[in-house]
Coordinates of C-alpha atoms and ligand atoms in Angstrom, one line a residue:
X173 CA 7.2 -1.8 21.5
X174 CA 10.0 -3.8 20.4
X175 CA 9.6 -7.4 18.8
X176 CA 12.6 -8.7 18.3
X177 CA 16.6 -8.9 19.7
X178 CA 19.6 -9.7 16.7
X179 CA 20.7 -13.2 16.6
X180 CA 23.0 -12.7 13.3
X181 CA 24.1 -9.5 11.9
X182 CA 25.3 -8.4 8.3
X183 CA 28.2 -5.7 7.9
X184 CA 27.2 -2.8 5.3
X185 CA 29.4 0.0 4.7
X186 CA 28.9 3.9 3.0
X187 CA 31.3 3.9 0.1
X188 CA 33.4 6.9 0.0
X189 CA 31.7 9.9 -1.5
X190 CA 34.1 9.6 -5.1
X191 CA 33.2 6.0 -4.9
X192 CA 29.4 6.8 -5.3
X193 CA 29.7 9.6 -7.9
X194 CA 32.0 6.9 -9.9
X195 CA 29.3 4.1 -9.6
X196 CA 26.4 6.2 -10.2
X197 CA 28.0 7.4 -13.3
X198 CA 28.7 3.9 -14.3
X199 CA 25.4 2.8 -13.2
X200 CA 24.0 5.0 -15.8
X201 CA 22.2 7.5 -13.3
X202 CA 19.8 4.0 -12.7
X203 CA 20.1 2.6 -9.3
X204 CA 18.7 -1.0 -10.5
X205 CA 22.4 -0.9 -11.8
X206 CA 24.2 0.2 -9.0
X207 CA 25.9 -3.5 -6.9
X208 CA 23.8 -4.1 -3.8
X209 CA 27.5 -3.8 -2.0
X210 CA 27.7 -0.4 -2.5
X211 CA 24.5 0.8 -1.0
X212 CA 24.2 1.6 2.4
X213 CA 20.2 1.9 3.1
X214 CA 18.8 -0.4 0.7
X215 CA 14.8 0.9 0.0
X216 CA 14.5 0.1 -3.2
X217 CA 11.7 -2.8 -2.1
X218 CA 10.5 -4.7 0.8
X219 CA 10.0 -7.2 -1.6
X220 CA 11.8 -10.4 -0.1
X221 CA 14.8 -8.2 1.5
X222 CA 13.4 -8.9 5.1
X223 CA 14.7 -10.8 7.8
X224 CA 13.5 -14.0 8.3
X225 CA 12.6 -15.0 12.0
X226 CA 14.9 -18.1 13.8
X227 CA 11.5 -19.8 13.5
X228 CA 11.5 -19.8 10.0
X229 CA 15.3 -20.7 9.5
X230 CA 14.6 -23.6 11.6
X231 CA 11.6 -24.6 9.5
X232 CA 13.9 -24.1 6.1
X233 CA 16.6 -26.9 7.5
X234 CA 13.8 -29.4 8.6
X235 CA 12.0 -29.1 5.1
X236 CA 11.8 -32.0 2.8
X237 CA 12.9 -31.4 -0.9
X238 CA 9.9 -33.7 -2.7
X239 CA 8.8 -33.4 -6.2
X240 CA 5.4 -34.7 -5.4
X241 CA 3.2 -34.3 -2.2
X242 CA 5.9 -33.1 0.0
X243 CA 5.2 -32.8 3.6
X244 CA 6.0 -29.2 4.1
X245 CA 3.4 -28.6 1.1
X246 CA 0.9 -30.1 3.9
X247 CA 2.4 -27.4 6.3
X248 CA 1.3 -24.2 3.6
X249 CA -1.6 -25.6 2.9
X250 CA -2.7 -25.4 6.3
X251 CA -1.5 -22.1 7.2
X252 CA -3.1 -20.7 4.2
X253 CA -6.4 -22.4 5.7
X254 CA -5.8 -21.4 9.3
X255 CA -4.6 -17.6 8.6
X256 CA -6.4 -16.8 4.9
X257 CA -9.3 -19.3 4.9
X258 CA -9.2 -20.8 1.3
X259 CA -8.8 -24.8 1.0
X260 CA -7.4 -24.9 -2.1
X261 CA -3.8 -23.4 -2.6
X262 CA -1.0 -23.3 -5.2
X263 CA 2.6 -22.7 -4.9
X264 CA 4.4 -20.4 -7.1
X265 CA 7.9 -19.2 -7.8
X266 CA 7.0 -15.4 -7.0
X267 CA 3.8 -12.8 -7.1
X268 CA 4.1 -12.9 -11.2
X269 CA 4.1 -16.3 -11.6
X270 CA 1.0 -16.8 -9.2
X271 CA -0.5 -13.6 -11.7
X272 CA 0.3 -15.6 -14.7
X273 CA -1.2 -18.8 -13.1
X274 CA -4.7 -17.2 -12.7
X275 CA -4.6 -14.5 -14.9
X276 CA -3.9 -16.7 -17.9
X277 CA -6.5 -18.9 -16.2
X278 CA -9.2 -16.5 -16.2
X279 CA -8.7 -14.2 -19.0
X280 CA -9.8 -14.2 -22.5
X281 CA -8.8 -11.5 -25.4
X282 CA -10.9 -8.2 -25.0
X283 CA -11.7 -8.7 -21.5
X284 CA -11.5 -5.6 -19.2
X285 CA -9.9 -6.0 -15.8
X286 CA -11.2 -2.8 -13.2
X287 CA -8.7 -3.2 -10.1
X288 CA -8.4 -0.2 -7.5
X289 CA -4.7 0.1 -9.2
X290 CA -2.5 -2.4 -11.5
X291 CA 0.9 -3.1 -9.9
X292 CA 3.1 -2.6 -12.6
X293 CA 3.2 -6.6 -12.9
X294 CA -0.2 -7.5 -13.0
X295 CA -0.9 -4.6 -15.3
X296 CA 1.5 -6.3 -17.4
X297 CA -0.4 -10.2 -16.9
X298 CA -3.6 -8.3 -18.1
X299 CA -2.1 -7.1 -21.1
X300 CA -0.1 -10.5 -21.9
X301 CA -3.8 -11.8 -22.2
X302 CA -4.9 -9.2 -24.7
X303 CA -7.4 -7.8 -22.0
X304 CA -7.5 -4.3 -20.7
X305 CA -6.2 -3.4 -17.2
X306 CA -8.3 -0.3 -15.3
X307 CA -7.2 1.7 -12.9
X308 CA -10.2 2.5 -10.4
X309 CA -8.7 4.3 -7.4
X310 CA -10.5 6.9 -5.6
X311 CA -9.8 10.6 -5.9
X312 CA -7.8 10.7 -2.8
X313 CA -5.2 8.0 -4.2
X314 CA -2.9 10.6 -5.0
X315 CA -3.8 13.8 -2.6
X316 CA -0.1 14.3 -0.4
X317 CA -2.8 16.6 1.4
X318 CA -5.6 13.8 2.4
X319 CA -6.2 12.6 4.8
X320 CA -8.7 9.9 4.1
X321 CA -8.3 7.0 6.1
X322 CA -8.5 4.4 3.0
X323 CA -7.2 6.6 0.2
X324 CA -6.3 2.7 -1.7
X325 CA -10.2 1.7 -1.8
X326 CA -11.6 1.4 -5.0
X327 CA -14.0 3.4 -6.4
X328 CA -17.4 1.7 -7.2
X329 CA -18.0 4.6 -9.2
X330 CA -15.4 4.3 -12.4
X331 CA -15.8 0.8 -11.9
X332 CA -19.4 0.9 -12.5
X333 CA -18.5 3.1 -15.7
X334 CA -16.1 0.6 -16.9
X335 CA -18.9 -2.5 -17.0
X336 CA -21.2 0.9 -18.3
X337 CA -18.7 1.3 -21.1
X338 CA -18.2 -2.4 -22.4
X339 CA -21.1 -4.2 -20.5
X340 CA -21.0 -6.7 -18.0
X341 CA -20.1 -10.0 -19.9
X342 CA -16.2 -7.9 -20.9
X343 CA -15.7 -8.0 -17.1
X344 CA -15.2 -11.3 -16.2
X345 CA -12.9 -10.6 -13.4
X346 CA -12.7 -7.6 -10.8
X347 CA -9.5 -7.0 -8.6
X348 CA -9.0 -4.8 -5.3
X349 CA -5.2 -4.6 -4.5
X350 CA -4.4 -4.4 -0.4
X351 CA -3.0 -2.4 0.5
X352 CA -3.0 -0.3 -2.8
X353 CA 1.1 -0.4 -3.7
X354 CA 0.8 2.1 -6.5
X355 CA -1.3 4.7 -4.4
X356 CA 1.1 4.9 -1.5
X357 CA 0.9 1.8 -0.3
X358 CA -2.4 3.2 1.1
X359 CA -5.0 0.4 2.8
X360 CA -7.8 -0.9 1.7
X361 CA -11.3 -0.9 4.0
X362 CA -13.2 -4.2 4.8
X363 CA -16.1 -1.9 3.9
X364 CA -14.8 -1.4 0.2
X365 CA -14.2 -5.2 0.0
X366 CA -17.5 -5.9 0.8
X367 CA -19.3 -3.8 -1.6
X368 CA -16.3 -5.0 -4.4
X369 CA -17.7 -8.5 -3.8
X370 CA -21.3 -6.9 -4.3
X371 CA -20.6 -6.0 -7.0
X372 CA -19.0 -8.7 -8.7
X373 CA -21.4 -10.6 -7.8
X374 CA -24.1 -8.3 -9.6
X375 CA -22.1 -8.7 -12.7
X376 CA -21.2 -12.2 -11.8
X377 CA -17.5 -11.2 -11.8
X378 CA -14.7 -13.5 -10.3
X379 CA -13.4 -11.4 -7.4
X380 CA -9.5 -11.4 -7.1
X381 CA -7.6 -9.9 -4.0
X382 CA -3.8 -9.0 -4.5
X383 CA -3.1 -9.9 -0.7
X384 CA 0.6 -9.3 -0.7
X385 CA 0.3 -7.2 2.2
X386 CA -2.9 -8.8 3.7
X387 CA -1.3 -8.4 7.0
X388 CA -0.4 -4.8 6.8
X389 CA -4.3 -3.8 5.4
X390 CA -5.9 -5.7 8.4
X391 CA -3.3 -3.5 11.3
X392 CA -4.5 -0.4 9.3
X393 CA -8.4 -1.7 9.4
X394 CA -8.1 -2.5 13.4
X395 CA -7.0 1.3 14.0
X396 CA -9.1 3.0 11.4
X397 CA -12.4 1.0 10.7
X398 CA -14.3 1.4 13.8
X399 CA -16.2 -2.0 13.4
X400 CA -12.7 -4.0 13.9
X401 CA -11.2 -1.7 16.5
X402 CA -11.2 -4.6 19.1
X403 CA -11.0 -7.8 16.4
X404 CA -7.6 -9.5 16.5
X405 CA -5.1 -9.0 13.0
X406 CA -5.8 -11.9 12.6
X407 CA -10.1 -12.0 12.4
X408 CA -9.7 -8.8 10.4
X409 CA -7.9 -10.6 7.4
X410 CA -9.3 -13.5 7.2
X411 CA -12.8 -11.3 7.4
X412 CA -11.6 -9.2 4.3
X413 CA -10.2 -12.3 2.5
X414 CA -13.6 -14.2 3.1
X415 CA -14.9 -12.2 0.8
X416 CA -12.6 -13.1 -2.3
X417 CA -13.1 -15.7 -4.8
X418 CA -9.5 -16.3 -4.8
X419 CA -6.3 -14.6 -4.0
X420 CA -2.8 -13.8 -5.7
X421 CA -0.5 -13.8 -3.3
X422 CA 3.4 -12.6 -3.3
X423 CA 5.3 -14.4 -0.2
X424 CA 8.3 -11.9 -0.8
X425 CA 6.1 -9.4 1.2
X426 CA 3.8 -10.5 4.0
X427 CA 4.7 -14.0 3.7
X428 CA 7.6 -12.8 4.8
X429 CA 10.2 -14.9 3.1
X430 CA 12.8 -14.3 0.2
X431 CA 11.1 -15.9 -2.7
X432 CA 7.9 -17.5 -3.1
X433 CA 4.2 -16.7 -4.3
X434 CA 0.3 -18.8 -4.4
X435 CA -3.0 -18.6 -5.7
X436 CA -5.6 -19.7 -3.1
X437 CA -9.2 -20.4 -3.3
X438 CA -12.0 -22.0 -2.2
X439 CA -13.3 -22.5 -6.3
X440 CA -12.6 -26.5 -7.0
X441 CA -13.0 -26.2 -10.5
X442 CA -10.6 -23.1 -10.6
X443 CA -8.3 -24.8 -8.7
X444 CA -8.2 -27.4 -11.3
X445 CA -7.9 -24.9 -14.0
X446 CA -5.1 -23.5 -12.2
X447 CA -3.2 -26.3 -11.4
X448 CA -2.9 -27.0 -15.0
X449 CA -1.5 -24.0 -16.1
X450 CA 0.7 -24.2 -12.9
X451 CA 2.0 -27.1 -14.3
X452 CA 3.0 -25.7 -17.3
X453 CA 4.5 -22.7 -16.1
X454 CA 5.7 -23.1 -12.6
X455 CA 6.0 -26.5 -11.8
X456 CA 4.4 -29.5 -10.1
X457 CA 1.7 -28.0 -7.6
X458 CA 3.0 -28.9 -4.7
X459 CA 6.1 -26.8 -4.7
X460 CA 5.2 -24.9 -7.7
X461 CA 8.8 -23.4 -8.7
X462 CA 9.7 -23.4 -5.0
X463 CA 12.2 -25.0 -2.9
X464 CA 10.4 -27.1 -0.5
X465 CA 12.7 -25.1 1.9
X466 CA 11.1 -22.3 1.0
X467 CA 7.7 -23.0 0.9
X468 CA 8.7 -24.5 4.8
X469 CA 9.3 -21.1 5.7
X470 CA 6.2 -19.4 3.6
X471 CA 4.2 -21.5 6.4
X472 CA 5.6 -19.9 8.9
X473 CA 5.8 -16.7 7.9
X474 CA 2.4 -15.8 7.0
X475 CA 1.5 -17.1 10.6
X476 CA 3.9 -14.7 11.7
X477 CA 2.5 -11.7 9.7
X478 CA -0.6 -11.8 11.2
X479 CA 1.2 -11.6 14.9
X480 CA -0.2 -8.7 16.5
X481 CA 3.3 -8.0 18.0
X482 CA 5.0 -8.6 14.7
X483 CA 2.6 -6.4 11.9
X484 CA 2.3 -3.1 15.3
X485 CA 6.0 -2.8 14.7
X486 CA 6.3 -3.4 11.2
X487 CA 4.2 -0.7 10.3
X488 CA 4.5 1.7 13.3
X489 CA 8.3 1.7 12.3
X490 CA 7.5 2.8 8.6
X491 CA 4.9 5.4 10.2
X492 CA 7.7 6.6 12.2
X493 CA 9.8 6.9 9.4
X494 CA 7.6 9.0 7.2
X495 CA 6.7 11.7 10.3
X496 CA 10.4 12.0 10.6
X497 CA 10.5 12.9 6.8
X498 CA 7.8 15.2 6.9
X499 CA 8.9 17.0 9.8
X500 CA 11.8 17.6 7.8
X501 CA 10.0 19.4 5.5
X502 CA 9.4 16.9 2.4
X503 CA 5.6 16.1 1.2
X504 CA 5.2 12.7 2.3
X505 CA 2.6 9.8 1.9
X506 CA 2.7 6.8 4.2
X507 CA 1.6 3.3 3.5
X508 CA 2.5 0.2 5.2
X509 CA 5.5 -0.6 3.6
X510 CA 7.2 2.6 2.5
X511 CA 7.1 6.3 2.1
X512 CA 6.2 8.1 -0.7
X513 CA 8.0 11.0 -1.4
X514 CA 6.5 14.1 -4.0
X515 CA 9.3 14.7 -5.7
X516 CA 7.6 17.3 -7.7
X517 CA 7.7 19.4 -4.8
X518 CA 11.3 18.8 -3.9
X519 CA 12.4 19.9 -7.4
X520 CA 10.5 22.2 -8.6
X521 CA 12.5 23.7 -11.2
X522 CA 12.9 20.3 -13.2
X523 CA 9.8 19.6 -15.3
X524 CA 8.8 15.9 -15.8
X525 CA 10.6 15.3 -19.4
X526 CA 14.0 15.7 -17.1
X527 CA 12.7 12.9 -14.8
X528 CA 12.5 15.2 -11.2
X529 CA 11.7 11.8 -9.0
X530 CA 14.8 9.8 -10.8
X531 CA 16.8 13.2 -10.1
X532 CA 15.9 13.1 -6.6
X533 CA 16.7 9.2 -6.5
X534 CA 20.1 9.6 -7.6
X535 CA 20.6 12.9 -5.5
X536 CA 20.3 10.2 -2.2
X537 CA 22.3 7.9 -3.5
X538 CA 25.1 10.4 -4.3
X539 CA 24.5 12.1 -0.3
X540 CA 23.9 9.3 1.7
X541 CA 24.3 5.4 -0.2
X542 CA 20.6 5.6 0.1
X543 CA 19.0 3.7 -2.5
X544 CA 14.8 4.4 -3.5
X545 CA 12.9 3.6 -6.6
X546 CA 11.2 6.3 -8.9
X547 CA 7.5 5.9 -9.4
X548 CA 7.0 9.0 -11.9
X549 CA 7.4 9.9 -15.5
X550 CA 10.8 7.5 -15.8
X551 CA 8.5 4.1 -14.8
X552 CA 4.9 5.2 -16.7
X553 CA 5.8 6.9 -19.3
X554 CA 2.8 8.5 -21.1
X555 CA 0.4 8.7 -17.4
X556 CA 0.2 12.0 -15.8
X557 CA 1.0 10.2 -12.3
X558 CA 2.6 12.7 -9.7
X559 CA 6.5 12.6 -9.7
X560 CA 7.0 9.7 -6.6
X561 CA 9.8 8.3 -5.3
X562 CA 9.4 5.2 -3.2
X563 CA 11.4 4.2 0.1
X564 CA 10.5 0.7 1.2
X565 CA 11.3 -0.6 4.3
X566 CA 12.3 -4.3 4.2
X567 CA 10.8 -6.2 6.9
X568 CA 12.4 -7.1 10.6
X569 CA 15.6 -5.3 8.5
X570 CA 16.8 -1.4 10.0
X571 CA 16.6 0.3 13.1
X572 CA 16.0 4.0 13.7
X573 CA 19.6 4.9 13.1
X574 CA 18.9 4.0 9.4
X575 CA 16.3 6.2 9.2
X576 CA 18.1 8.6 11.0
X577 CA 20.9 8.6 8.5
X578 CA 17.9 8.7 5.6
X579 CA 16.3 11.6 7.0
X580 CA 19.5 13.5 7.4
X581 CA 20.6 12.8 3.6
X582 CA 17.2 14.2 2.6
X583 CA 18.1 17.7 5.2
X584 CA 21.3 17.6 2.9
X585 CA 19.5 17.0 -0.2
X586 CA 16.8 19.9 0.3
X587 CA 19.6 22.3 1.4
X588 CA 21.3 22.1 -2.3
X589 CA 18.2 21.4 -4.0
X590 CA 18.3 24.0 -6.4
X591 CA 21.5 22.8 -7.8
X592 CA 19.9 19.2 -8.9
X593 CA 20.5 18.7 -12.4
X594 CA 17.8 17.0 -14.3
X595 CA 18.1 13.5 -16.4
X596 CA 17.5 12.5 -20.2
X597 CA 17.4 9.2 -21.6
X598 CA 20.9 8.0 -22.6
X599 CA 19.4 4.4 -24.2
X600 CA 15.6 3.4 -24.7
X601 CA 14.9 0.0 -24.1
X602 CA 12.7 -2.2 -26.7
X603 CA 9.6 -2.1 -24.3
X604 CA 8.8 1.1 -22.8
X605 CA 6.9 0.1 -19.8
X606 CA 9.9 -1.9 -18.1
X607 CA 12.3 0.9 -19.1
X608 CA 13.1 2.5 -15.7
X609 CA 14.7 -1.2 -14.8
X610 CA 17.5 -1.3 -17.7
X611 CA 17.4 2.2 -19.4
X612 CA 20.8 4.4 -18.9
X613 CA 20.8 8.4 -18.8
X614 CA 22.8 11.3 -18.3
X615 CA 22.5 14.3 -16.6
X616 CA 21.2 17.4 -18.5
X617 CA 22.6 20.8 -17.0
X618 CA 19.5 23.0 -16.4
Ligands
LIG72 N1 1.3 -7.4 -6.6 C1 1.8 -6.3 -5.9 C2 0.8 -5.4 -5.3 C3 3.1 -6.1 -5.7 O1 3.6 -5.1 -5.0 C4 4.0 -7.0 -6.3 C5 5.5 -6.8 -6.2 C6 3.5 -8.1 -7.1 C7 2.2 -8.2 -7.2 C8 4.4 -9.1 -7.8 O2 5.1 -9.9 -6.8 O3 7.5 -9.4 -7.0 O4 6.7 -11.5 -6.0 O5 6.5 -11.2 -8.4 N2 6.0 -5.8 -5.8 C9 7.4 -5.5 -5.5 C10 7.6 -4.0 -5.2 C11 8.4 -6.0 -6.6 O6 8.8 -3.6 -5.1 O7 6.7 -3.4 -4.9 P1 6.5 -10.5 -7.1

């Protein structure tokens, strides 16, 4: 099924083959430095690269531009009541800056934070507090061979040994992450919420959900959690998000807009502690670092996202995508935003000090203007986390030839494979964790 027809289009063209081995080179074999201009399938995020709907556009001209109490504040506030169920909500200028908001809110030095897995910017909030962030994911997080319908739950069981380790008053605050970004994008089951919320509430934990693809964890609960098969998207996440304390949410993804994040909750006194914060860091809160604009069209995206029409194609087209990959012949996981590609397998002569997953990465920009993300040894440094590479679909944004053309610079890539020269580290930036966004390298002949 089909949602949509094109009202506007955008030109893109494949730079000639000399072109990309010039600007790859001068790009310093890191795509975050290669000009948007000069790539032809863009994957490097869905992260506010989608299309937004005529709807929202019309919604973005009509908005008001208050400081204070502006009208089309009223208008998020509602649709985060109506489609998430919290009364209390708080604008901010992206994901981070909503983590920051309630993070710094709820955190105290020497606190430790279990969360099925840390995005890499919330892991980073944690730290800025001086607590510890813990992974908990189950053992099937990372299993290309799984196939376990909620490979992003967290696991009770190494949270339980976390509160074990430091006791019960170090864990003020317990997070679950849907769908899991850092595990393949994998979903999360209403099940696992509930017993997260358990327990919290046995260690009389705050319970965070990282909702910034809400939408796409409730289409993956209708098909695969038999209790919801006939429930609308819509019951299914407000159902999971009942169960939340409060949530940190990123609007670039399934609020389906450019820019734009919240914190909701039903909490009034962590509202209020919120709001003060929000002030300090992100602006007044009713528009919170946003442009009333913005926020205009926040409210009526995430009342889109929850469309049944809208989140079947959205996530059947990235399912598509990833059987296409794998039936030409690359290990592949599928979440509901991207595809996860085991580089390790694709280049298995390059061990992980020559960075196989940023070798592949640049191997698809170099064949096809294709540009992915690495999520291996180049972005964690020091975790033995399997050599990914990440293609994320942008919303409402690419059609099947695309992904043809994708799949078809992979069949090119896997024919030469052997050939692939490995990478080394050309410059080190000052913090080691952020490197894979600024660090240059060169190709080592292997
Ligand atoms: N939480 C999760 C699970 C995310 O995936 C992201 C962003 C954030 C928080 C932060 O939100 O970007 O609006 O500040 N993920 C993007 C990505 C960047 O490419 O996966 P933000």
């Amino acid at each position: 099924m089909v949602a949509y027809r094109t009202k506007m289009v955008e030109r893109i063209t494949l730079p000639a083959r000399e072109q990309r081995e010039r600007t790859l080179a001068e790009a310093g074999y890191n795509v975050f430095n290669v000009p948007a201009a000069e790539v032809y399938v863009d994957l490097l995020t869905d992260s506010g690269t989608g299309a937004m709907s005529d709807e929202q556009w019309a919604a973005l001209v009509r908005a008001d531009e208050a400081y204070a109490g502006s009208e089309c504040f009223d208008r998020l506030e509602s649709a985060v009541a109506d489609v998430m169920g919290f009364e209390h909500v708080i604008p901010a200028h992206q994901g981070r800056g909503a983590e920051n908001v309630l993070y710094g809110t709820l955190l105290s030095a020497g606190d430790v934070v279990p969360n099925n897995t840390h995005f890499d910017t919330t892991r980073a909030h944690v730290a800025n507090q001086d607590a510890d962030p813990v992974d908990c994911p189950v053992d099937e997080a990372y299993d290309f061979e799984s196939d376990a319908a909620f490979g992003g739950n967290l696991s009770l069981d190494r949270a339980r040994t976390v509160v074990d380790e430091v006791g019960p008053e170090q864990v003020p605050v317990v997070v679950q992450t849907i769908t899991n970004n850092s595990a393949a994008g994998q979903p999360v089951s209403v099940e696992n919420t509930r017993r997260v919320r358990a327990f919290a509430d046995e260690i009389d934990a705050t319970f965070v959900i990282d909702a910034c693809r809400f939408a796409e964890n409730a289409y993956f609960v209708k098909q695969r959690e038999d209790e919801f098969a006939d429930a609308s998207i819509a019951e299914i996440a407000r159902e999971q998000l009942s169960y939340a304390d409060a949530v940190v949410m990123s609007g670039k993804k399934d609020g389906l807009v450019n820019a734009g994040g919240f914190v909701a909750t039903d909490d009034p006194d962590l509202f209020e502690r919120c709001k003060q914060r929000a002030i300090l860091y992100e602006g007044f809160p009713t528009y919170g670092g946003m442009a009333g604009r913005d926020v205009a069209a926040m409210a009526v995206g995430l009342r889109e996202a929850v469309e049944e029409a809208y989140v079947a194609d959205r996530v059947e087209q990235v399912r598509e995508f990833g059987s296409l990959l794998g039936e030409a012949g690359v290990p592949v996981a599928t979440g509901g935003h991207a595809v996860y590609l085991d580089a390790g397998a694709v280049l298995p002569h390059l061990s992980s000090d020559v960075f196989p997953g940023q070798a592949l990465v640049c191997e698809l920009y170099r064949e096809g203007g294709v540009r992915g993300v690495e999520l291996g040894s180049f972005a964690f440094p020091e975790t033995d986390r399997p050599e990914l590479v990440r293609l994320a679909v942008p919303r409402r944004t690419y059609h099947r030839e695309h992904f043809d053309h994708v799949v078809e610079t992979v069949e090119t890539v896997l024919e030469t494979r052997s050939e692939v020269d490995g990478l080394r580290l050309a410059s080190e930036p000052s913090i080691p964790e952020l490197r894979h966004f600024t660090a240059d390298l060169e190709p080592v002949q292997t």
